[in-house]
PDB file of C-alpha atoms in Angstrom:
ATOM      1  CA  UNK A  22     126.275  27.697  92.346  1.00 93.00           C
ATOM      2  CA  UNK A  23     125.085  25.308  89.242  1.00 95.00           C
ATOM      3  CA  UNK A  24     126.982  21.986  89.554  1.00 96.00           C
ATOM      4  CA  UNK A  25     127.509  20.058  86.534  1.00 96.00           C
ATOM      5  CA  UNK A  26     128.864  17.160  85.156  1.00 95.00           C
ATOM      6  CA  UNK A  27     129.803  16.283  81.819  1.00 93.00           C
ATOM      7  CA  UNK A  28     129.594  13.391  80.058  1.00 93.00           C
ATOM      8  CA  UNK A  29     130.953  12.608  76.359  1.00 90.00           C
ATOM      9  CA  UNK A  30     133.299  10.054  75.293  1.00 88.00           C
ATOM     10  CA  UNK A  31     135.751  12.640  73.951  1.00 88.00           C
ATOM     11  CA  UNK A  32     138.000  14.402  75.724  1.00 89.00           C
ATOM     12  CA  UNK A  33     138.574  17.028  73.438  1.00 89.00           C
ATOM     13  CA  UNK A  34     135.002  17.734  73.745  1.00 87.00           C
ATOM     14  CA  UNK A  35     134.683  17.748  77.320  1.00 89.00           C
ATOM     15  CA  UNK A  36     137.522  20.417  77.730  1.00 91.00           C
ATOM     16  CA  UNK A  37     135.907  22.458  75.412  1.00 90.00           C
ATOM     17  CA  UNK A  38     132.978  22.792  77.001  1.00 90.00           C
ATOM     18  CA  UNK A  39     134.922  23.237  80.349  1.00 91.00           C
ATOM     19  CA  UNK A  40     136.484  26.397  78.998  1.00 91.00           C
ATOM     20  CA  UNK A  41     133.323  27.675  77.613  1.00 90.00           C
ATOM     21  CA  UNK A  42     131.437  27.142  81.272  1.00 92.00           C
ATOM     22  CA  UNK A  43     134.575  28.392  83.002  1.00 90.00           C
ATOM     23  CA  UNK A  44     132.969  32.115  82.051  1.00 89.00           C
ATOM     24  CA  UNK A  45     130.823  32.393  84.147  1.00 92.00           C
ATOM     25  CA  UNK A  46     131.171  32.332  88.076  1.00 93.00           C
ATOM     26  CA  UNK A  47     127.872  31.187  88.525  1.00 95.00           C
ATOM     27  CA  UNK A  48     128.787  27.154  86.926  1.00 95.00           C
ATOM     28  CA  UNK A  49     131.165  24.935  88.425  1.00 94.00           C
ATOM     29  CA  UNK A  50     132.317  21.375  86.737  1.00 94.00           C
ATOM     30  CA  UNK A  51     131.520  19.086  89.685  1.00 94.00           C
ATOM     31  CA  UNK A  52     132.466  16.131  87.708  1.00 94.00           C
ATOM     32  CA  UNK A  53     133.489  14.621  84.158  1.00 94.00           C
ATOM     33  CA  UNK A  54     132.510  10.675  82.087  1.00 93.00           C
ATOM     34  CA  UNK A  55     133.345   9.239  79.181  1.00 90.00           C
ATOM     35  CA  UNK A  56     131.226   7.015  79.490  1.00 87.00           C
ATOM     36  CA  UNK A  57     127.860   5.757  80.641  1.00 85.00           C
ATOM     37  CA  UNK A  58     129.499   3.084  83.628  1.00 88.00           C
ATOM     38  CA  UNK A  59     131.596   5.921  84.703  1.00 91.00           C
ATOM     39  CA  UNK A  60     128.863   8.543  84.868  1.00 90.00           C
ATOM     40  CA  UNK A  61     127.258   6.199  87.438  1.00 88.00           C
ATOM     41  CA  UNK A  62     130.168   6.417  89.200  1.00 92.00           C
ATOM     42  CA  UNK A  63     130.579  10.240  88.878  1.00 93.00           C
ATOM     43  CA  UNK A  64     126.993  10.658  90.023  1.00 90.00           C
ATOM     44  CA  UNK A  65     127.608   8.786  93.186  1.00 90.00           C
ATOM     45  CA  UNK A  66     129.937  10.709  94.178  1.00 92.00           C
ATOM     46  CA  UNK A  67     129.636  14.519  92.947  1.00 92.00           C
ATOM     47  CA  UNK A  68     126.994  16.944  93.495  1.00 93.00           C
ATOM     48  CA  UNK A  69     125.151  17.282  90.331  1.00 94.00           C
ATOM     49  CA  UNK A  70     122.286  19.752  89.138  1.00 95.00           C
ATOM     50  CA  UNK A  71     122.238  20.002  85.528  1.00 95.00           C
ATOM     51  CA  UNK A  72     124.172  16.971  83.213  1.00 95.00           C
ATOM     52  CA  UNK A  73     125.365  18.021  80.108  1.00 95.00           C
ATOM     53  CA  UNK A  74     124.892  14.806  77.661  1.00 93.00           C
ATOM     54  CA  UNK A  75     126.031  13.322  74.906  1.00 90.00           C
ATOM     55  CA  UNK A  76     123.628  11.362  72.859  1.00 83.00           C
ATOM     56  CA  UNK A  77     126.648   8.730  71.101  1.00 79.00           C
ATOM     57  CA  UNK A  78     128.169   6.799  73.991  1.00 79.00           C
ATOM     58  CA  UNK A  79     130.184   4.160  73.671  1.00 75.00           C
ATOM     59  CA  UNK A  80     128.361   0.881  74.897  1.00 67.00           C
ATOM     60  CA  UNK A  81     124.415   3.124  76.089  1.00 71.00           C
ATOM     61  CA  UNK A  82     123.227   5.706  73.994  1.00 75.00           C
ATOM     62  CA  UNK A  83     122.134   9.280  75.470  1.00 80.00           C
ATOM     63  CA  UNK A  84     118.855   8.589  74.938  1.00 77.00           C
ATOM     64  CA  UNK A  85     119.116   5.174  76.897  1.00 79.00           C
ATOM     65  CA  UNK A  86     120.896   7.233  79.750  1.00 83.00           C
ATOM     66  CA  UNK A  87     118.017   9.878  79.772  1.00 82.00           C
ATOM     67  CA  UNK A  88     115.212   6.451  80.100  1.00 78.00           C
ATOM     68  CA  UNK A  89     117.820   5.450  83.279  1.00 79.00           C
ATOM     69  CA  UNK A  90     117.548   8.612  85.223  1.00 79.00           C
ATOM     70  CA  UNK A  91     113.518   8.743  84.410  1.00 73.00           C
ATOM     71  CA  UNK A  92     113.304   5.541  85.924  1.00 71.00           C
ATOM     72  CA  UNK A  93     115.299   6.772  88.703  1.00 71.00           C
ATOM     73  CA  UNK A  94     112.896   9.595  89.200  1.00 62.00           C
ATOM     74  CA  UNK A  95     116.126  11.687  89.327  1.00 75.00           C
ATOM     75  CA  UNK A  96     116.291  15.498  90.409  1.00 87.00           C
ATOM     76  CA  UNK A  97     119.031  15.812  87.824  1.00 91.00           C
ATOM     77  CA  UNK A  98     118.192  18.292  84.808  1.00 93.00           C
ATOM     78  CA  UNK A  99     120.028  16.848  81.502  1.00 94.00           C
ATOM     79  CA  UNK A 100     120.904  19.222  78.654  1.00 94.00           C
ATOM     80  CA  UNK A 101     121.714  17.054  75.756  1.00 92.00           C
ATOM     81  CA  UNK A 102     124.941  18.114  73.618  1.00 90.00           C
ATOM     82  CA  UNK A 103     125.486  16.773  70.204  1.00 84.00           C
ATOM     83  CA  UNK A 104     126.637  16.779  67.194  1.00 81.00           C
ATOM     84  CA  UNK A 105     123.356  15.688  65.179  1.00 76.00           C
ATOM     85  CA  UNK A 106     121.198  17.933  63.380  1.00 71.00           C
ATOM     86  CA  UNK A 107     118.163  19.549  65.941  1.00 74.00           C
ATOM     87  CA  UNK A 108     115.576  18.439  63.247  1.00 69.00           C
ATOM     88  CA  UNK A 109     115.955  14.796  63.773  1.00 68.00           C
ATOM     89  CA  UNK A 110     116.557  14.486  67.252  1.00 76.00           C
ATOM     90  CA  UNK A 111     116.168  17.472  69.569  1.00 81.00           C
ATOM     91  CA  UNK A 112     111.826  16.544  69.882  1.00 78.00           C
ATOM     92  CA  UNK A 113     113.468  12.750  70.457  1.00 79.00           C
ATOM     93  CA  UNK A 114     115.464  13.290  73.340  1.00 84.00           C
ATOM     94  CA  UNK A 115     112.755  16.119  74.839  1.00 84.00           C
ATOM     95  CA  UNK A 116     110.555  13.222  74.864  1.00 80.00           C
ATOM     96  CA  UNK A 117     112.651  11.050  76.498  1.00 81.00           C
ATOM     97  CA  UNK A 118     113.266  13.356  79.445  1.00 86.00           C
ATOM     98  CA  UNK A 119     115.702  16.038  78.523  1.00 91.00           C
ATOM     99  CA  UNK A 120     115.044  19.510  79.672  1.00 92.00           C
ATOM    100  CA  UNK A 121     116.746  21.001  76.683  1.00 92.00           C
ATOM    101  CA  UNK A 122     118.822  20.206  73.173  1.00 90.00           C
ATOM    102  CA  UNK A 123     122.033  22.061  71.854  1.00 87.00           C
ATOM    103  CA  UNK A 124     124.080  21.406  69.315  1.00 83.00           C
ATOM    104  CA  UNK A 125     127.654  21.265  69.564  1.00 81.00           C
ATOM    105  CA  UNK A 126     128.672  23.688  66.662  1.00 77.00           C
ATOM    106  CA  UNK A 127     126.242  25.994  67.977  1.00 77.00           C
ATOM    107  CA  UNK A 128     127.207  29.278  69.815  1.00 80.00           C
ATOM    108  CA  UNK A 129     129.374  28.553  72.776  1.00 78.00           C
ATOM    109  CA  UNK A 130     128.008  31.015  75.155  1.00 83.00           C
ATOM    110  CA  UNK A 131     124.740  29.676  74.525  1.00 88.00           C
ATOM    111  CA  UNK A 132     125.696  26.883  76.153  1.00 90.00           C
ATOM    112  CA  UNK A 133     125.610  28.849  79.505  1.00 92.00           C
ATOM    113  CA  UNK A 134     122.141  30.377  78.898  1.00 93.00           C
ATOM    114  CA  UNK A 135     121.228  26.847  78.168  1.00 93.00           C
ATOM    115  CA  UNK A 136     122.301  25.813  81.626  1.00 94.00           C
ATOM    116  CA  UNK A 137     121.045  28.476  83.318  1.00 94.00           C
ATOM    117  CA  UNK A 138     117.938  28.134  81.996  1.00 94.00           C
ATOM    118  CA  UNK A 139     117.543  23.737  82.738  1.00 94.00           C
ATOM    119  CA  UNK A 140     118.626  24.893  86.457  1.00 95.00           C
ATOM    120  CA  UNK A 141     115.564  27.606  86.559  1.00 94.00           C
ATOM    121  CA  UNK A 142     113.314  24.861  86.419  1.00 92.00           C
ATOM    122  CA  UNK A 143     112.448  25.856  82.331  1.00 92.00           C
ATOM    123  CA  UNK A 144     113.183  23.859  78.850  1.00 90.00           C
ATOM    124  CA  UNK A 145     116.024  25.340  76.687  1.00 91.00           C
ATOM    125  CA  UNK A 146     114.645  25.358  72.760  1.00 84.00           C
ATOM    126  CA  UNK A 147     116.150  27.454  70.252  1.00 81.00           C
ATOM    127  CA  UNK A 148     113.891  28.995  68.304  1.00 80.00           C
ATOM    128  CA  UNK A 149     114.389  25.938  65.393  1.00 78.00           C
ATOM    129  CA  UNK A 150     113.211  23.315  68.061  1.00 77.00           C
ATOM    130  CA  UNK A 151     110.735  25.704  69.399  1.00 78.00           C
ATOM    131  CA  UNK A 152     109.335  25.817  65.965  1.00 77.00           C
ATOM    132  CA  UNK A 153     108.945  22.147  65.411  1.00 72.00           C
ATOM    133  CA  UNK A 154     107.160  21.773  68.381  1.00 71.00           C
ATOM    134  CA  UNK A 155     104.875  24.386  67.393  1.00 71.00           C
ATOM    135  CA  UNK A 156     103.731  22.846  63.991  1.00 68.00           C
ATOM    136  CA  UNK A 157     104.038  19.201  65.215  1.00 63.00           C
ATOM    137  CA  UNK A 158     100.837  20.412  67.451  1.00 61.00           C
ATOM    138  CA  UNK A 159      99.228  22.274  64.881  1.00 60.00           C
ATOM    139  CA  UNK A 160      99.782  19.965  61.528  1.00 54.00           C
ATOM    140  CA  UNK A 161      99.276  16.498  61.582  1.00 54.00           C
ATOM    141  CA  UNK A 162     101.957  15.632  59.374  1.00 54.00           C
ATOM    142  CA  UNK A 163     102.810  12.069  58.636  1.00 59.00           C
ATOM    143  CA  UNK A 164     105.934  10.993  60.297  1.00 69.00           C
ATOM    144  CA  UNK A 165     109.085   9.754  58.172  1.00 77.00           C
ATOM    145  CA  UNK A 166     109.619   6.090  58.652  1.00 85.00           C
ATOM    146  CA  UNK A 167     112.957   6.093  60.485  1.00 87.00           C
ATOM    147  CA  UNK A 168     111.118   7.929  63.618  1.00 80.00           C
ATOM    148  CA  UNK A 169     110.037   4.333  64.473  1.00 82.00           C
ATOM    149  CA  UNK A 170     113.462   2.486  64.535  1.00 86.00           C
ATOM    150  CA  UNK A 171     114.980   2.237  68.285  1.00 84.00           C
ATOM    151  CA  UNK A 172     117.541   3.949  68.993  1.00 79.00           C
ATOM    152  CA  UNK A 173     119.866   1.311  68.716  1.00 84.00           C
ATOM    153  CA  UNK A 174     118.532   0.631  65.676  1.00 88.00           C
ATOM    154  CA  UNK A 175     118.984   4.612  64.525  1.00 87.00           C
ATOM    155  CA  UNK A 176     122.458   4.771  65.730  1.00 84.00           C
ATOM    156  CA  UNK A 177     122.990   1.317  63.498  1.00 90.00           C
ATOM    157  CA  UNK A 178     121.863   3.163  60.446  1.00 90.00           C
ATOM    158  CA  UNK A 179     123.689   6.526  61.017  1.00 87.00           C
ATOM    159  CA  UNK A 180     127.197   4.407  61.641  1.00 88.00           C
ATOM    160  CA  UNK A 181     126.157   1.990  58.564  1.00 91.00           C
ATOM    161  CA  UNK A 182     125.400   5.680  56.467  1.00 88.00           C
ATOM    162  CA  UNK A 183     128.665   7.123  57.842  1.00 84.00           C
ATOM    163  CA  UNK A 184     130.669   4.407  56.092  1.00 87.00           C
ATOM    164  CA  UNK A 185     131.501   2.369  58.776  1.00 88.00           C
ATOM    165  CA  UNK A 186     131.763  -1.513  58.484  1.00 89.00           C
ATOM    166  CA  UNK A 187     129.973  -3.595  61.170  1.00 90.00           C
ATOM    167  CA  UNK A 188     133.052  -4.389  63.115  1.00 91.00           C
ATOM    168  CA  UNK A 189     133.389  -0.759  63.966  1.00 88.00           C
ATOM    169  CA  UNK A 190     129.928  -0.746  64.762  1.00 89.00           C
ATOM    170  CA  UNK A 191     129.903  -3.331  67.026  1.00 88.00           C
ATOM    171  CA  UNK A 192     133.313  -2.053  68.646  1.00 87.00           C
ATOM    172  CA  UNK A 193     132.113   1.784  68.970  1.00 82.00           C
ATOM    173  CA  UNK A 194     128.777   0.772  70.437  1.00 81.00           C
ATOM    174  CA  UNK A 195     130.148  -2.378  72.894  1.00 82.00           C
ATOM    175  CA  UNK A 196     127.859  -4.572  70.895  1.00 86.00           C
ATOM    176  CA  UNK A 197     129.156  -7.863  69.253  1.00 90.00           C
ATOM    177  CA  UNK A 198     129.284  -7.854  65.173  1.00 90.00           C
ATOM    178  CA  UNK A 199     125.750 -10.397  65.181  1.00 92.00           C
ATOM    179  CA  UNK A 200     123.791  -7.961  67.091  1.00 92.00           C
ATOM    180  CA  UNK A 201     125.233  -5.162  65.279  1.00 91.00           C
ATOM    181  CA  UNK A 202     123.923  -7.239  62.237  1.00 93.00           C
ATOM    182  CA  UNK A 203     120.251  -7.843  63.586  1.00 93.00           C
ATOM    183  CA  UNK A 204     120.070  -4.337  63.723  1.00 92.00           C
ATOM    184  CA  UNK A 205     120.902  -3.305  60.731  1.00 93.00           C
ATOM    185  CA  UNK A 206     118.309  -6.193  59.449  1.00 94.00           C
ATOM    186  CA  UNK A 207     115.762  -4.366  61.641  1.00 93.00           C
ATOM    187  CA  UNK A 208     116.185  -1.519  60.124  1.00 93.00           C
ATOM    188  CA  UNK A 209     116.315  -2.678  56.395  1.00 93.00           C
ATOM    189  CA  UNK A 210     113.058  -4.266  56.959  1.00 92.00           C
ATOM    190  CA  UNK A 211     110.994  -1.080  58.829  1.00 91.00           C
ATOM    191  CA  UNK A 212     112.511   1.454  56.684  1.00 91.00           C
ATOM    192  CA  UNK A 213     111.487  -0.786  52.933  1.00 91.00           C
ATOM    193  CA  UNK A 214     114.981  -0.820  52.092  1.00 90.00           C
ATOM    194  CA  UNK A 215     117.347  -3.524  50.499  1.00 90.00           C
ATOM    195  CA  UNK A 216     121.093  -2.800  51.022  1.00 91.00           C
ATOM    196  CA  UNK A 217     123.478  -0.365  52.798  1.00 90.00           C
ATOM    197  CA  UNK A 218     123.557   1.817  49.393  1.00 88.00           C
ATOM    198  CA  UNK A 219     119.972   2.475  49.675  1.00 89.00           C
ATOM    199  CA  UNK A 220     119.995   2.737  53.397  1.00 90.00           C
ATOM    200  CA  UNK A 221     122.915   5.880  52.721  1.00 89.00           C
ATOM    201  CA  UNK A 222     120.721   7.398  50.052  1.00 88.00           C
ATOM    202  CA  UNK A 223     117.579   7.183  52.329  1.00 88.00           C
ATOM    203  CA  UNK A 224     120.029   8.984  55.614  1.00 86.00           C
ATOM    204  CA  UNK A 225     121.260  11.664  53.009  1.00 82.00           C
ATOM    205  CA  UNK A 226     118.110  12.366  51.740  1.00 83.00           C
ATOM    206  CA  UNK A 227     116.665  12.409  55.116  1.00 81.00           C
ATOM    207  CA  UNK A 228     119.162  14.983  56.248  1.00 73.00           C
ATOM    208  CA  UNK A 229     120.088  12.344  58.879  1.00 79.00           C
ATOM    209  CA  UNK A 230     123.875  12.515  58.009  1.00 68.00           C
TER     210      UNK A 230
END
């Protein structure tokens, strides 16, 4: 039996995916987080094999989570779940430590293969990620310039692109409005840019949003 535990801050989400896994008799749900505090929690106290993530958590990004459990030399295999585009971040979180990227409007029986194949001991990649990987070894291609901004400071820019005053930031990420602000400084400065009009262009024409 697979266990796994799901963690996403919507609860919508999470019962969606429930359903999905509930196909095969091979995966149980051993547990369920909204957020990054309770995961802890969850993880304490549930057997866990394979973690289906989120990367936009309210208060600690996925990616942040996925730096946590390296540190922890955890056994735990983490299949990141989201809703951004494979192109921008699937290499990211691999990097970090995940064993494997889908996205969230993808196929949902993939989503079991996906598992399955984390718990084996082998990386999920669709064949889009598989193909970046492939040509990031082969071409040395220069990188854009928002592949260097944290991933505070990404998630900053995406919310700031989105439309979303820095208030909401600050509330959606547990951050107070100043930091929220420094951020989105930081990320005017590395990225060349002046204003939050310019910053949406650049995400647009990035493909970031």
């Amino acid at each position: 039996m697979i266990h796994v535990v799901l963690c996403d801050d919507h609860a919508v989400v999470r019962r969606g995916i429930r359903d999905t896994l509930a196909e095969a008799a091979d995966i149980q749900i051993s547990g369920e987080a909204g957020s990054y505090p309770e995961l802890r929690e969850v993880l304490r106290a549930t057997p866990c094999d394979v973690l289906l993530l989120d990367m936009n958590l309210p208060g600690r990004s996925g990616l942040e989570v996925l730096s946590s459990l390296k540190e922890t030399d955890s056994h735990i295999k983490v299949l990141v779940v989201s809703m951004y585009p494979e192109d921008q971040y699937a290499v990211r979180c691999l990097r970090a430590g995940a064993q494997g990227y889908a996205n969230k409007a993808a196929d949902p029986m993939a989503l079991i293969d996906a598992v399955r194949t984390i718990f084996q001991g082998r990386k999920y990649l669709t064949p889009e990620v598989a193909q970046m990987l492939a040509e990031s070894v082969s071409e040395r291609t220069p990188e854009a310039p928002h592949t260097a901004l944290s991933e505070r400071e990404l998630q900053t820019m995406l919310k700031i692109a989105s439309g979303k005053r820095l208030s909401e930031i600050a509330e959606e990420l547990t951050l107070s409005p100043k930091t929220v602000s420094v951020y989105r400084s930081r990320v005017l400065e590395k990225l060349g840019l002046s204003n939050n009009a310019e910053l949406t262009v650049y995400a647009i024409r990035n493909q970031l949003v």
